[in-house]
């Protein structure tokens, strides 16, 4: 049982890292970025190709994260502009359609150019024992990176002026403009950050299992579920929800079967919307 | 400091205010009075950059800021406090004040001067803005605006939602502000209150300025007395 929970936490930290990039963009601009998972896959393929080209793994990972961040920034500066000018239902719908289009394009191009593409980062070493449970070195590394990213994000949003400015745009965009904050600048930074986080997810996930070229859809759906459960625009909420969902996932896989986990996770999201519409920590406070 | 000339603004191609000429000199307190729907808020939004003017110019310290977005106008030293306040409701009073100083860090001195004007806020620092009373929220809105050390403070209906006693207090606080060198532009329906703080006033009717004068002149004007003071 202890091993199952610990596995869940490892999985959940990955979920949290995955969800946080989605939830920030959603909280800020009301855009559900359906291309989010594909950006992660794009980063994975960039890293894989760089490694195949003889670039050291760490450097390749940095290149992948930067490529993903640039993709996010590019999206914000081009396709997302008309979305921000809309409001209400139109905004949501246009955002969904455009990012879905981007997802199709990225997936199409990647599977065409590299149908068997996959990223697998092998972290050498004997399993590390944590609370008496042996964990693969890759899992430990992935968890440490996720925790470090969570800490960095919390400091950024909690203790820097710009981080607070981001939260203020989530809460009241007009109020933010009145104190001199540019929502366009904030959104561009967050879209780039979100892309970079997608890239980081690609790197950490490939430390535990290969990330294949067709993984995008699953990543997007998982990120969506984590955002919903964690609450609109909340960093702490995303990681909290990630860990909870990771434990739920791992426990239900152990006691019922792997086939059931997607449904259990979706169920958790539905339940959250019904009983706790703002999510665990929603509303831009965390 | 602020010079507005032949300004027109409105919504969906329809002009709501038109041919507005007004000037505010440094250190002055100027009131815009006018009944519901006269266009006071529209005029303020156009000056603050929230609404793109259809014609005319807005000059700030000799710089043409007419087509600047609101955030840029704010950084240039104009703090606009709308009647709806637009506070960051889920954040603490302290964070609201901190953000008022954006992009700088809030400095002690400004914070202290703000607490001097609104002492209650010091006791509410850790309270979330939504949980404040209406009057306290209005104080926080003005305080947040002051944190940016604005050169021009524009207040739209600072008495909104306040009981008469609180509205009076709010305006007393404004009188206090006048001594600190802030330039004030206030839109207010409650004409006696507005005239009590102002050095000069404009009357806005159906989107046009119909009168300008000192509080005394406006107070003595038969038109103003009939339309806004219920006398006559
Ligand atoms: N967003 C909008 N879209 C269309 N028309 C608007 C909009 N906002 C205001 N108006 C119209 O513009 C006119 C002036 O409104 P405005 O809010 O500027 O008046 P006001 O002087 O501030 O009134 P009040 O004292 O009631 O606040 C009104 O006729 C109003 O219906
Ligand atoms: Mg108004």
Short mmCIF file of C-alpha atoms and ligand atoms in Angstrom, two decimals:
data_model
loop_
_atom_site.label_atom_id
_atom_site.label_comp_id
_atom_site.label_asym_id
_atom_site.label_seq_id
_atom_site.Cartn_x
_atom_site.Cartn_y
_atom_site.Cartn_z
CA UNK A 1 0.00 0.00 0.00
CA UNK A 2 2.81 2.40 0.92
CA UNK A 3 4.43 1.69 -2.44
CA UNK A 4 1.16 2.35 -4.26
CA UNK A 5 0.73 5.73 -2.54
CA UNK A 6 4.33 6.70 -3.17
CA UNK A 7 3.96 5.75 -6.82
CA UNK A 8 0.86 7.92 -6.86
CA UNK A 9 2.77 10.86 -5.44
CA UNK A 10 5.49 10.50 -8.05
CA UNK A 11 2.87 10.31 -10.78
CA UNK A 12 0.97 13.19 -9.19
CA UNK A 13 3.94 15.55 -9.11
CA UNK A 14 4.19 14.94 -12.84
CA UNK A 15 0.45 15.67 -13.17
CA UNK A 16 0.92 18.87 -11.20
CA UNK A 17 3.74 20.06 -13.42
CA UNK A 18 1.61 19.19 -16.42
CA UNK A 19 -1.48 20.96 -15.10
CA UNK A 20 0.15 24.16 -13.95
CA UNK A 21 1.03 25.39 -17.44
CA UNK A 22 -2.52 24.79 -18.61
CA UNK A 23 -4.22 26.35 -15.62
CA UNK A 24 -2.20 29.57 -15.77
CA UNK A 25 -3.12 30.23 -19.38
CA UNK A 26 -6.71 29.33 -18.68
CA UNK A 27 -6.89 31.58 -15.63
CA UNK A 28 -5.38 34.51 -17.47
CA UNK A 29 -7.00 34.60 -20.84
CA UNK A 30 -9.88 32.16 -20.50
CA UNK A 31 -8.17 30.03 -23.13
CA UNK A 32 -8.18 26.27 -22.76
CA UNK A 33 -5.07 25.47 -24.74
CA UNK A 34 -5.90 22.21 -26.51
CA UNK A 35 -2.48 22.29 -28.17
CA UNK A 36 -0.78 22.07 -24.77
CA UNK A 37 0.04 18.35 -24.94
CA UNK A 38 1.25 18.70 -28.52
CA UNK A 39 3.68 21.43 -27.46
CA UNK A 40 5.09 18.94 -24.94
CA UNK A 41 5.39 16.31 -27.69
CA UNK A 42 7.06 18.85 -29.96
CA UNK A 43 9.61 19.51 -27.21
CA UNK A 44 10.12 15.76 -26.74
CA UNK A 45 10.89 15.26 -30.42
CA UNK A 46 13.23 18.26 -30.46
CA UNK A 47 15.12 16.81 -27.48
CA UNK A 48 15.21 13.33 -29.03
CA UNK A 49 16.57 14.67 -32.32
CA UNK A 50 19.11 16.84 -30.57
CA UNK A 51 20.30 13.85 -28.55
CA UNK A 52 20.45 11.76 -31.71
CA UNK A 53 22.58 14.53 -33.19
CA UNK A 54 25.11 14.04 -30.42
CA UNK A 55 24.13 16.93 -28.16
CA UNK A 56 24.51 16.10 -24.44
CA UNK A 57 21.21 15.24 -22.74
CA UNK A 58 21.10 18.23 -20.38
CA UNK A 59 21.76 20.70 -23.18
CA UNK A 60 19.25 18.93 -25.43
CA UNK A 61 16.65 19.23 -22.66
CA UNK A 62 17.30 22.96 -22.36
CA UNK A 63 16.93 23.36 -26.13
CA UNK A 64 13.63 21.43 -26.00
CA UNK A 65 12.25 23.59 -23.19
CA UNK A 66 13.26 26.77 -25.03
CA UNK A 67 11.68 25.49 -28.25
CA UNK A 68 8.43 24.82 -26.39
CA UNK A 69 8.53 28.24 -24.71
CA UNK A 70 9.06 29.93 -28.07
CA UNK A 71 6.14 27.98 -29.52
CA UNK A 72 3.95 29.23 -26.66
CA UNK A 73 5.09 32.81 -27.16
CA UNK A 74 4.51 32.59 -30.90
CA UNK A 75 0.99 31.28 -30.35
CA UNK A 76 0.21 34.15 -28.01
CA UNK A 77 1.55 36.80 -30.35
CA UNK A 78 -0.27 35.47 -33.41
CA UNK A 79 -3.30 33.19 -33.21
CA UNK A 80 -4.39 34.14 -29.69
CA UNK A 81 -4.66 37.88 -30.39
CA UNK A 82 -8.14 37.68 -31.95
CA UNK A 83 -9.25 35.38 -29.12
CA UNK A 84 -8.45 37.96 -26.43
CA UNK A 85 -10.55 40.54 -28.26
CA UNK A 86 -13.65 38.35 -27.92
CA UNK A 87 -15.56 37.87 -24.72
CA UNK A 88 -17.79 35.31 -23.02
CA UNK A 89 -18.77 32.17 -24.89
CA UNK A 90 -17.27 33.36 -28.16
CA UNK A 91 -13.88 33.71 -26.54
CA UNK A 92 -13.94 30.20 -25.11
CA UNK A 93 -15.15 28.73 -28.40
CA UNK A 94 -12.67 30.57 -30.62
CA UNK A 95 -9.86 29.65 -28.22
CA UNK A 96 -10.86 25.98 -28.32
CA UNK A 97 -11.12 25.88 -32.11
CA UNK A 98 -7.86 27.67 -32.78
CA UNK A 99 -5.79 25.68 -30.30
CA UNK A 100 -7.39 22.46 -31.55
CA UNK A 101 -6.29 23.47 -35.04
CA UNK A 102 -2.76 24.06 -33.76
CA UNK A 103 -2.84 20.64 -32.07
CA UNK A 104 -3.80 18.97 -35.36
CA UNK A 105 -1.07 20.78 -37.24
CA UNK A 106 1.68 19.95 -34.74
CA UNK A 107 0.56 16.34 -34.43
CA UNK A 108 0.20 15.99 -38.21
CA UNK A 109 3.61 17.38 -38.98
CA UNK A 110 5.35 15.39 -36.25
CA UNK A 111 3.78 12.02 -37.13
CA UNK A 112 4.48 12.64 -40.80
CA UNK A 113 8.13 13.56 -40.29
CA UNK A 114 8.84 11.20 -37.45
CA UNK A 115 6.12 8.54 -37.15
CA UNK A 116 8.10 6.45 -34.67
CA UNK A 117 9.50 9.43 -32.78
CA UNK A 118 9.85 9.04 -29.04
CA UNK A 119 11.90 10.53 -26.25
CA UNK A 120 13.41 8.37 -23.61
CA UNK A 121 15.90 9.76 -21.16
CA UNK A 122 17.73 7.09 -19.23
CA UNK A 123 18.95 8.17 -15.86
CA UNK A 124 21.52 5.61 -14.80
CA UNK A 125 21.74 4.34 -11.27
CA UNK A 126 20.39 1.86 -8.76
CA UNK A 127 16.89 2.41 -7.37
CA UNK A 128 16.80 4.80 -4.42
CA UNK A 129 14.98 3.69 -1.31
CA UNK A 130 12.47 6.21 0.02
CA UNK A 131 10.52 5.23 3.17
CA UNK A 132 11.59 1.69 2.48
CA UNK A 133 10.18 1.69 -1.04
CA UNK A 134 12.66 1.40 -3.90
CA UNK A 135 12.09 4.07 -6.55
CA UNK A 136 13.70 4.18 -9.98
CA UNK A 137 16.31 6.93 -10.25
CA UNK A 138 14.37 8.40 -13.17
CA UNK A 139 11.25 8.74 -11.01
CA UNK A 140 13.21 10.43 -8.25
CA UNK A 141 14.77 12.86 -10.67
CA UNK A 142 11.42 13.63 -12.28
CA UNK A 143 9.85 14.28 -8.87
CA UNK A 144 12.71 16.48 -7.73
CA UNK A 145 12.45 18.56 -10.90
CA UNK A 146 8.67 18.88 -10.47
CA UNK A 147 9.08 19.96 -6.84
CA UNK A 148 11.77 22.46 -7.75
CA UNK A 149 9.55 23.88 -10.48
CA UNK A 150 6.63 24.12 -8.05
CA UNK A 151 8.79 25.96 -5.51
CA UNK A 152 10.14 28.33 -8.15
CA UNK A 153 6.63 29.09 -9.42
CA UNK A 154 5.27 29.69 -5.93
CA UNK A 155 8.09 32.11 -5.15
CA UNK A 156 7.59 33.83 -8.50
CA UNK A 157 3.85 34.30 -7.98
CA UNK A 158 3.93 34.93 -4.24
CA UNK A 159 6.95 37.12 -3.75
CA UNK A 160 7.72 39.05 -6.92
CA UNK A 161 5.88 42.14 -8.11
CA UNK A 162 5.48 40.72 -11.59
CA UNK A 163 4.09 37.48 -10.18
CA UNK A 164 1.47 39.42 -8.25
CA UNK A 165 0.74 41.40 -11.39
CA UNK A 166 -0.04 38.13 -13.15
CA UNK A 167 -2.48 37.16 -10.41
CA UNK A 168 -4.08 40.59 -10.54
CA UNK A 169 -4.82 40.17 -14.24
CA UNK A 170 -6.47 36.83 -13.43
CA UNK A 171 -8.66 38.51 -10.81
CA UNK A 172 -9.62 41.76 -12.47
CA UNK A 173 -8.10 42.67 -15.79
CA UNK A 174 -9.47 46.21 -15.79
CA UNK A 175 -8.25 46.80 -12.25
CA UNK A 176 -4.82 45.59 -13.35
CA UNK A 177 -4.73 48.04 -16.24
CA UNK A 178 -5.69 50.85 -13.89
CA UNK A 179 -2.59 50.27 -11.77
CA UNK A 180 -0.45 50.23 -14.91
CA UNK A 181 -0.15 46.50 -15.65
CA UNK A 182 -0.19 45.49 -19.29
CA UNK A 183 -2.36 42.38 -19.69
CA UNK A 184 -0.78 41.73 -23.10
CA UNK A 185 2.71 41.61 -21.59
CA UNK A 186 1.54 39.38 -18.74
CA UNK A 187 -0.18 36.99 -21.16
CA UNK A 188 2.83 36.78 -23.46
CA UNK A 189 5.10 35.94 -20.52
CA UNK A 190 2.68 33.35 -19.18
CA UNK A 191 2.12 31.73 -22.57
CA UNK A 192 5.88 31.41 -22.96
CA UNK A 193 6.17 30.06 -19.41
CA UNK A 194 3.35 27.63 -20.09
CA UNK A 195 5.11 26.38 -23.22
CA UNK A 196 8.34 26.01 -21.27
CA UNK A 197 6.53 23.99 -18.60
CA UNK A 198 5.09 21.72 -21.29
CA UNK A 199 8.65 21.20 -22.48
CA UNK A 200 9.80 20.42 -18.95
CA UNK A 201 6.99 17.89 -18.62
CA UNK A 202 8.23 16.17 -21.76
CA UNK A 203 11.68 15.90 -20.21
CA UNK A 204 10.53 14.59 -16.82
CA UNK A 205 7.96 12.15 -18.20
CA UNK A 206 10.53 10.63 -20.52
CA UNK A 207 12.70 9.84 -17.49
CA UNK A 208 10.18 7.24 -16.33
CA UNK A 209 8.77 5.95 -19.62
CA UNK A 210 9.26 6.78 -23.31
CA UNK A 211 7.17 9.74 -24.49
CA UNK A 212 5.90 8.86 -27.95
CA UNK A 213 4.84 11.13 -30.77
CA UNK A 214 1.13 10.31 -30.24
CA UNK A 215 1.04 11.15 -26.52
CA UNK A 216 -0.25 14.70 -27.03
CA UNK A 217 -3.96 14.08 -26.64
CA UNK A 218 -3.54 12.21 -23.36
CA UNK A 219 -1.30 14.92 -21.96
CA UNK A 220 -3.81 17.60 -22.89
CA UNK A 221 -6.70 15.74 -21.27
CA UNK A 222 -4.74 15.08 -18.09
CA UNK A 223 -3.65 18.73 -17.90
CA UNK A 224 -7.27 19.78 -18.36
CA UNK A 225 -8.45 17.54 -15.53
CA UNK A 226 -5.72 18.78 -13.18
CA UNK A 227 -6.61 22.43 -14.00
CA UNK A 228 -10.28 21.87 -13.32
CA UNK A 229 -9.70 20.09 -10.02
CA UNK A 230 -7.00 22.51 -8.86
CA UNK A 231 -8.93 25.65 -9.71
CA UNK A 232 -8.62 28.40 -12.24
CA UNK A 233 -5.16 29.90 -12.40
CA UNK A 234 -3.87 28.46 -9.14
CA UNK A 235 -0.29 27.18 -9.01
CA UNK A 236 -0.60 25.57 -5.59
CA UNK A 237 -3.99 24.18 -6.61
CA UNK A 238 -2.54 22.50 -9.69
CA UNK A 239 0.16 20.71 -7.69
CA UNK A 240 -2.24 19.79 -4.89
CA UNK A 241 -4.74 18.45 -7.42
CA UNK A 242 -1.95 16.71 -9.30
CA UNK A 243 -0.77 14.81 -6.23
CA UNK A 244 -4.32 13.90 -5.14
CA UNK A 245 -5.20 12.71 -8.62
CA UNK A 246 -1.91 10.84 -8.88
CA UNK A 247 -2.73 8.93 -5.70
CA UNK A 248 -6.29 8.27 -6.91
CA UNK A 249 -4.92 7.08 -10.23
CA UNK A 250 -2.35 4.76 -8.72
CA UNK A 251 -4.71 3.33 -6.08
CA UNK A 252 -7.51 2.66 -8.56
CA UNK A 253 -5.05 1.10 -11.00
CA UNK A 254 -3.80 -1.19 -8.26
CA UNK A 255 -7.16 -2.26 -6.86
CA UNK A 256 -9.31 -2.16 -9.99
CA UNK A 257 -7.12 -2.05 -13.05
CA UNK A 258 -5.21 0.30 -15.31
CA UNK A 259 -8.17 0.48 -17.73
CA UNK A 260 -10.28 2.30 -15.12
CA UNK A 261 -7.94 5.21 -14.33
CA UNK A 262 -8.90 7.57 -17.17
CA UNK A 263 -12.53 7.26 -16.19
CA UNK A 264 -11.80 7.77 -12.50
CA UNK A 265 -9.79 10.91 -13.28
CA UNK A 266 -12.51 12.30 -15.53
CA UNK A 267 -15.02 11.47 -12.80
CA UNK A 268 -12.94 13.46 -10.31
CA UNK A 269 -13.05 16.47 -12.63
CA UNK A 270 -16.80 16.20 -13.13
CA UNK A 271 -17.35 15.83 -9.41
CA UNK A 272 -15.20 18.90 -8.72
CA UNK A 273 -17.24 21.01 -11.13
CA UNK A 274 -20.47 19.83 -9.51
CA UNK A 275 -19.61 20.22 -5.84
CA UNK A 276 -16.71 22.67 -5.90
CA UNK A 277 -17.02 24.80 -9.01
CA UNK A 278 -14.02 26.99 -8.24
CA UNK A 279 -11.70 24.02 -7.82
CA UNK A 280 -9.55 23.30 -4.78
CA UNK A 281 -7.77 26.65 -4.73
CA UNK A 282 -9.47 28.58 -7.53
CA UNK A 283 -9.79 32.27 -8.15
CA UNK A 284 -6.20 33.37 -8.55
CA UNK A 285 -5.30 33.45 -4.88
CA UNK A 286 -2.51 30.94 -5.04
CA UNK B 1 -1.32 69.44 -16.19
CA UNK B 2 -4.32 67.94 -18.00
CA UNK B 3 -5.65 69.56 -21.12
CA UNK B 4 -8.60 68.11 -22.98
CA UNK B 5 -9.60 69.72 -26.26
CA UNK B 6 -12.63 69.11 -28.50
CA UNK B 7 -12.80 65.56 -27.21
CA UNK B 8 -15.54 63.23 -28.46
CA UNK B 9 -16.13 59.70 -27.24
CA UNK B 10 -18.90 57.15 -27.08
CA UNK B 11 -19.92 53.63 -27.92
CA UNK B 12 -20.61 51.80 -31.17
CA UNK B 13 -20.00 54.87 -33.32
CA UNK B 14 -22.42 56.99 -31.28
CA UNK B 15 -20.94 60.02 -29.61
CA UNK B 16 -21.91 60.29 -25.95
CA UNK B 17 -19.68 63.23 -25.10
CA UNK B 18 -18.67 65.76 -27.76
CA UNK B 19 -16.63 68.93 -28.04
CA UNK B 20 -15.27 68.68 -24.51
CA UNK B 21 -12.73 71.35 -23.57
CA UNK B 22 -11.37 71.32 -20.08
CA UNK B 23 -8.15 72.00 -18.26
CA UNK B 24 -6.83 71.05 -14.85
CA UNK B 25 -3.87 72.91 -13.41
CA UNK B 26 -1.32 71.30 -11.08
CA UNK B 27 -2.54 71.11 -7.49
CA UNK B 28 -6.09 72.02 -8.42
CA UNK B 29 -9.23 70.11 -7.47
CA UNK B 30 -11.77 70.15 -10.28
CA UNK B 31 -15.30 68.74 -10.14
CA UNK B 32 -17.40 67.54 -13.06
CA UNK B 33 -21.06 67.66 -12.15
CA UNK B 34 -23.96 66.38 -14.19
CA UNK B 35 -27.02 64.22 -13.86
CA UNK B 36 -27.36 60.50 -14.62
CA UNK B 37 -26.32 59.67 -18.13
CA UNK B 38 -24.73 63.05 -18.78
CA UNK B 39 -21.51 61.35 -19.85
CA UNK B 40 -19.22 61.85 -16.85
CA UNK B 41 -18.03 58.24 -16.77
CA UNK B 42 -17.62 58.17 -20.55
CA UNK B 43 -15.46 61.30 -20.38
CA UNK B 44 -13.31 59.80 -17.62
CA UNK B 45 -12.89 56.53 -19.48
CA UNK B 46 -11.76 58.41 -22.57
CA UNK B 47 -9.21 60.43 -20.59
CA UNK B 48 -7.94 57.33 -18.79
CA UNK B 49 -7.43 55.41 -22.02
CA UNK B 50 -10.13 52.83 -21.43
CA UNK B 51 -12.19 54.17 -24.29
CA UNK B 52 -10.65 55.32 -27.55
CA UNK B 53 -11.65 58.93 -28.25
CA UNK B 54 -13.43 59.53 -31.57
CA UNK B 55 -12.02 63.02 -31.93
CA UNK B 56 -10.03 65.60 -30.03
CA UNK B 57 -6.94 65.43 -27.88
CA UNK B 58 -5.87 64.62 -24.34
CA UNK B 59 -2.61 66.24 -23.29
CA UNK B 60 -0.81 65.36 -20.07
CA UNK B 61 2.02 67.69 -19.07
CA UNK B 62 2.37 68.69 -22.70
CA UNK B 63 2.46 65.09 -23.96
CA UNK B 64 -0.24 63.82 -26.29
CA UNK B 65 -1.66 60.71 -24.58
CA UNK B 66 -4.84 60.53 -26.67
CA UNK B 67 -4.42 57.01 -28.03
CA UNK B 68 -2.45 55.51 -25.21
CA UNK B 69 -3.83 52.35 -23.61
CA UNK B 70 -5.01 52.67 -20.01
CA UNK B 71 -1.98 50.94 -18.51
CA UNK B 72 0.35 53.42 -20.18
CA UNK B 73 -1.72 56.41 -19.08
CA UNK B 74 -1.61 54.98 -15.55
CA UNK B 75 2.17 54.66 -15.66
CA UNK B 76 2.39 58.25 -16.86
CA UNK B 77 0.88 59.31 -13.52
CA UNK B 78 -2.90 59.30 -13.98
CA UNK B 79 -4.76 57.18 -11.44
CA UNK B 80 -8.39 56.58 -12.33
CA UNK B 81 -10.68 55.15 -9.66
CA UNK B 82 -13.90 53.99 -11.35
CA UNK B 83 -17.17 53.90 -9.46
CA UNK B 84 -17.04 50.08 -9.55
CA UNK B 85 -13.56 50.26 -8.01
CA UNK B 86 -12.15 47.12 -9.64
CA UNK B 87 -10.20 46.04 -6.59
CA UNK B 88 -8.45 42.66 -6.53
CA UNK B 89 -11.14 41.08 -4.41
CA UNK B 90 -9.43 37.80 -3.59
CA UNK B 91 -6.22 39.47 -2.54
CA UNK B 92 -5.41 41.07 0.77
CA UNK B 93 -5.54 44.80 1.38
CA UNK B 94 -1.77 44.68 1.57
CA UNK B 95 -1.37 43.06 -1.85
CA UNK B 96 -3.83 45.52 -3.36
CA UNK B 97 -1.71 48.35 -2.02
CA UNK B 98 1.49 46.69 -3.20
CA UNK B 99 0.09 46.38 -6.71
CA UNK B 100 -0.91 50.02 -6.62
CA UNK B 101 2.79 50.85 -6.76
CA UNK B 102 3.43 48.62 -9.80
CA UNK B 103 5.96 48.38 -11.41
CA UNK B 104 7.91 49.70 -8.43
CA UNK B 105 7.99 48.19 -4.98
CA UNK B 106 5.82 50.15 -2.54
CA UNK B 107 7.87 52.53 -0.46
CA UNK B 108 7.36 52.99 3.28
CA UNK B 109 6.84 56.71 3.03
CA UNK B 110 3.94 56.51 0.57
CA UNK B 111 2.38 53.69 2.56
CA UNK B 112 2.57 55.72 5.76
CA UNK B 113 1.02 58.76 4.11
CA UNK B 114 -1.82 56.57 2.81
CA UNK B 115 -2.42 55.14 6.30
CA UNK B 116 -2.50 58.66 7.64
CA UNK B 117 -5.42 59.46 5.35
CA UNK B 118 -7.15 56.06 5.80
CA UNK B 119 -6.14 54.69 9.23
CA UNK B 120 -8.65 51.79 9.06
CA UNK B 121 -6.69 50.17 6.26
CA UNK B 122 -3.74 49.61 8.56
CA UNK B 123 -5.91 47.37 10.73
CA UNK B 124 -7.26 45.50 7.71
CA UNK B 125 -3.94 44.73 5.99
CA UNK B 126 -4.36 40.95 5.99
CA UNK B 127 -8.07 41.00 5.16
CA UNK B 128 -9.19 40.10 1.65
CA UNK B 129 -10.56 43.08 -0.26
CA UNK B 130 -13.98 41.49 -0.94
CA UNK B 131 -14.60 41.19 2.78
CA UNK B 132 -14.27 44.93 3.39
CA UNK B 133 -17.35 47.08 3.85
CA UNK B 134 -18.40 49.30 0.96
CA UNK B 135 -16.84 52.34 2.56
CA UNK B 136 -13.61 50.53 3.31
CA UNK B 137 -13.49 49.28 -0.27
CA UNK B 138 -13.83 52.82 -1.53
CA UNK B 139 -10.99 53.88 0.75
CA UNK B 140 -8.86 50.99 -0.48
CA UNK B 141 -9.57 51.94 -4.09
CA UNK B 142 -8.37 55.47 -3.49
CA UNK B 143 -5.46 54.23 -1.39
CA UNK B 144 -4.39 51.78 -4.10
CA UNK B 145 -4.47 54.64 -6.59
CA UNK B 146 -2.35 56.80 -4.27
CA UNK B 147 0.31 54.07 -3.89
CA UNK B 148 1.43 54.80 -7.45
CA UNK B 149 2.17 58.42 -6.43
CA UNK B 150 -0.10 59.75 -9.17
CA UNK B 151 0.17 63.29 -10.41
CA UNK B 152 -3.50 63.32 -11.32
CA UNK B 153 -6.15 61.41 -9.37
CA UNK B 154 -9.47 60.91 -11.15
CA UNK B 155 -12.36 59.77 -8.99
CA UNK B 156 -15.67 58.70 -10.49
CA UNK B 157 -18.51 59.06 -7.99
CA UNK B 158 -16.46 58.45 -4.85
CA UNK B 159 -19.71 58.56 -2.89
CA UNK B 160 -21.20 55.56 -4.73
CA UNK B 161 -22.80 53.07 -2.39
CA UNK B 162 -21.88 55.06 0.69
CA UNK B 163 -24.31 56.20 3.35
CA UNK B 164 -24.52 60.03 3.53
CA UNK B 165 -22.30 60.07 6.61
CA UNK B 166 -19.67 57.90 4.91
CA UNK B 167 -19.87 59.92 1.71
CA UNK B 168 -19.17 62.99 3.78
CA UNK B 169 -16.18 61.24 5.38
CA UNK B 170 -14.89 60.22 1.95
CA UNK B 171 -15.01 63.80 0.79
CA UNK B 172 -13.37 65.00 3.97
CA UNK B 173 -10.54 62.60 3.13
CA UNK B 174 -10.36 64.20 -0.30
CA UNK B 175 -10.05 67.62 1.26
CA UNK B 176 -7.12 66.17 3.20
CA UNK B 177 -5.58 64.92 -0.04
CA UNK B 178 -5.68 68.36 -1.54
CA UNK B 179 -3.07 69.50 0.93
CA UNK B 180 -0.63 66.82 -0.25
CA UNK B 181 -0.10 68.24 -3.71
CA UNK B 182 -2.22 65.71 -5.62
CA UNK B 183 -4.23 67.12 -8.48
CA UNK B 184 -7.85 65.99 -8.36
CA UNK B 185 -10.55 65.49 -10.96
CA UNK B 186 -13.82 64.30 -9.44
CA UNK B 187 -17.10 63.38 -11.09
CA UNK B 188 -20.01 63.48 -8.72
CA UNK B 189 -23.78 63.64 -8.85
CA UNK B 190 -24.02 64.88 -5.32
CA UNK B 191 -23.32 68.45 -6.25
CA UNK B 192 -22.98 69.99 -2.78
CA UNK B 193 -20.37 67.39 -1.88
CA UNK B 194 -18.50 67.92 -5.13
CA UNK B 195 -18.48 71.68 -4.72
CA UNK B 196 -17.24 71.32 -1.15
CA UNK B 197 -13.86 69.99 -2.30
CA UNK B 198 -13.46 71.70 -5.65
CA UNK B 199 -11.56 74.81 -6.61
CA UNK B 200 -13.40 74.86 -9.90
CA UNK B 201 -16.28 72.96 -11.49
CA UNK B 202 -17.66 72.09 -14.89
CA UNK B 203 -21.28 71.25 -15.58
CA UNK B 204 -21.77 68.43 -18.09
CA UNK B 205 -25.18 68.14 -19.73
CA UNK B 206 -26.07 65.72 -22.51
CA UNK B 207 -22.42 65.15 -23.30
CA UNK B 208 -21.45 68.82 -23.52
CA UNK B 209 -19.94 71.24 -21.06
CA UNK B 210 -22.47 73.97 -20.46
CA UNK B 211 -20.90 75.90 -17.62
CA UNK B 212 -17.64 76.43 -15.81
CA UNK B 213 -16.85 78.36 -12.67
CA UNK B 214 -15.80 78.46 -9.03
CA UNK B 215 -17.96 76.60 -6.52
CA UNK B 216 -19.35 79.93 -5.44
CA UNK B 217 -20.32 80.91 -8.99
CA UNK B 218 -21.92 77.55 -9.67
CA UNK B 219 -23.67 77.58 -6.34
CA UNK B 220 -25.20 80.97 -7.11
CA UNK B 221 -26.17 80.06 -10.66
CA UNK B 222 -29.97 79.75 -10.98
CA UNK B 223 -29.69 76.94 -13.56
CA UNK B 224 -27.43 74.87 -11.34
CA UNK B 225 -29.58 75.54 -8.31
CA UNK B 226 -32.69 74.39 -10.10
CA UNK B 227 -31.20 71.35 -11.84
CA UNK B 228 -28.82 70.00 -9.21
CA UNK B 229 -29.50 71.52 -5.87
CA UNK B 230 -33.25 71.16 -5.91
CA UNK B 231 -33.69 74.83 -5.18
CA UNK B 232 -35.58 77.31 -7.18
N1 LIG C 1 -20.84 50.48 -22.56
C1 LIG C 1 -21.80 51.27 -23.09
N2 LIG C 1 -22.37 50.96 -24.26
C2 LIG C 1 -23.32 51.77 -24.80
N3 LIG C 1 -23.75 52.89 -24.22
C3 LIG C 1 -23.22 53.25 -23.04
C4 LIG C 1 -22.22 52.46 -22.41
N4 LIG C 1 -21.88 53.07 -21.25
C5 LIG C 1 -22.64 54.17 -21.16
N5 LIG C 1 -23.44 54.31 -22.24
C6 LIG C 1 -24.38 55.39 -22.46
O1 LIG C 1 -23.69 56.61 -22.46
C7 LIG C 1 -24.44 57.61 -21.81
C8 LIG C 1 -23.60 58.29 -20.76
O2 LIG C 1 -23.26 57.34 -19.76
P1 LIG C 1 -22.21 57.66 -18.62
O3 LIG C 1 -22.02 56.42 -17.86
O4 LIG C 1 -21.02 58.29 -19.22
O5 LIG C 1 -23.00 58.74 -17.76
P2 LIG C 1 -22.69 59.31 -16.33
O6 LIG C 1 -22.73 60.78 -16.44
O7 LIG C 1 -21.47 58.70 -15.77
O8 LIG C 1 -23.96 58.81 -15.52
P3 LIG C 1 -24.09 58.36 -13.99
O9 LIG C 1 -24.11 59.60 -13.17
O10 LIG C 1 -25.39 57.67 -13.93
O11 LIG C 1 -22.94 57.48 -13.67
C9 LIG C 1 -25.69 56.93 -21.26
O12 LIG C 1 -26.76 57.25 -22.10
C10 LIG C 1 -25.38 55.47 -21.33
O13 LIG C 1 -26.53 54.73 -21.62
MG1 LIG C 2 -21.06 57.49 -14.16
#
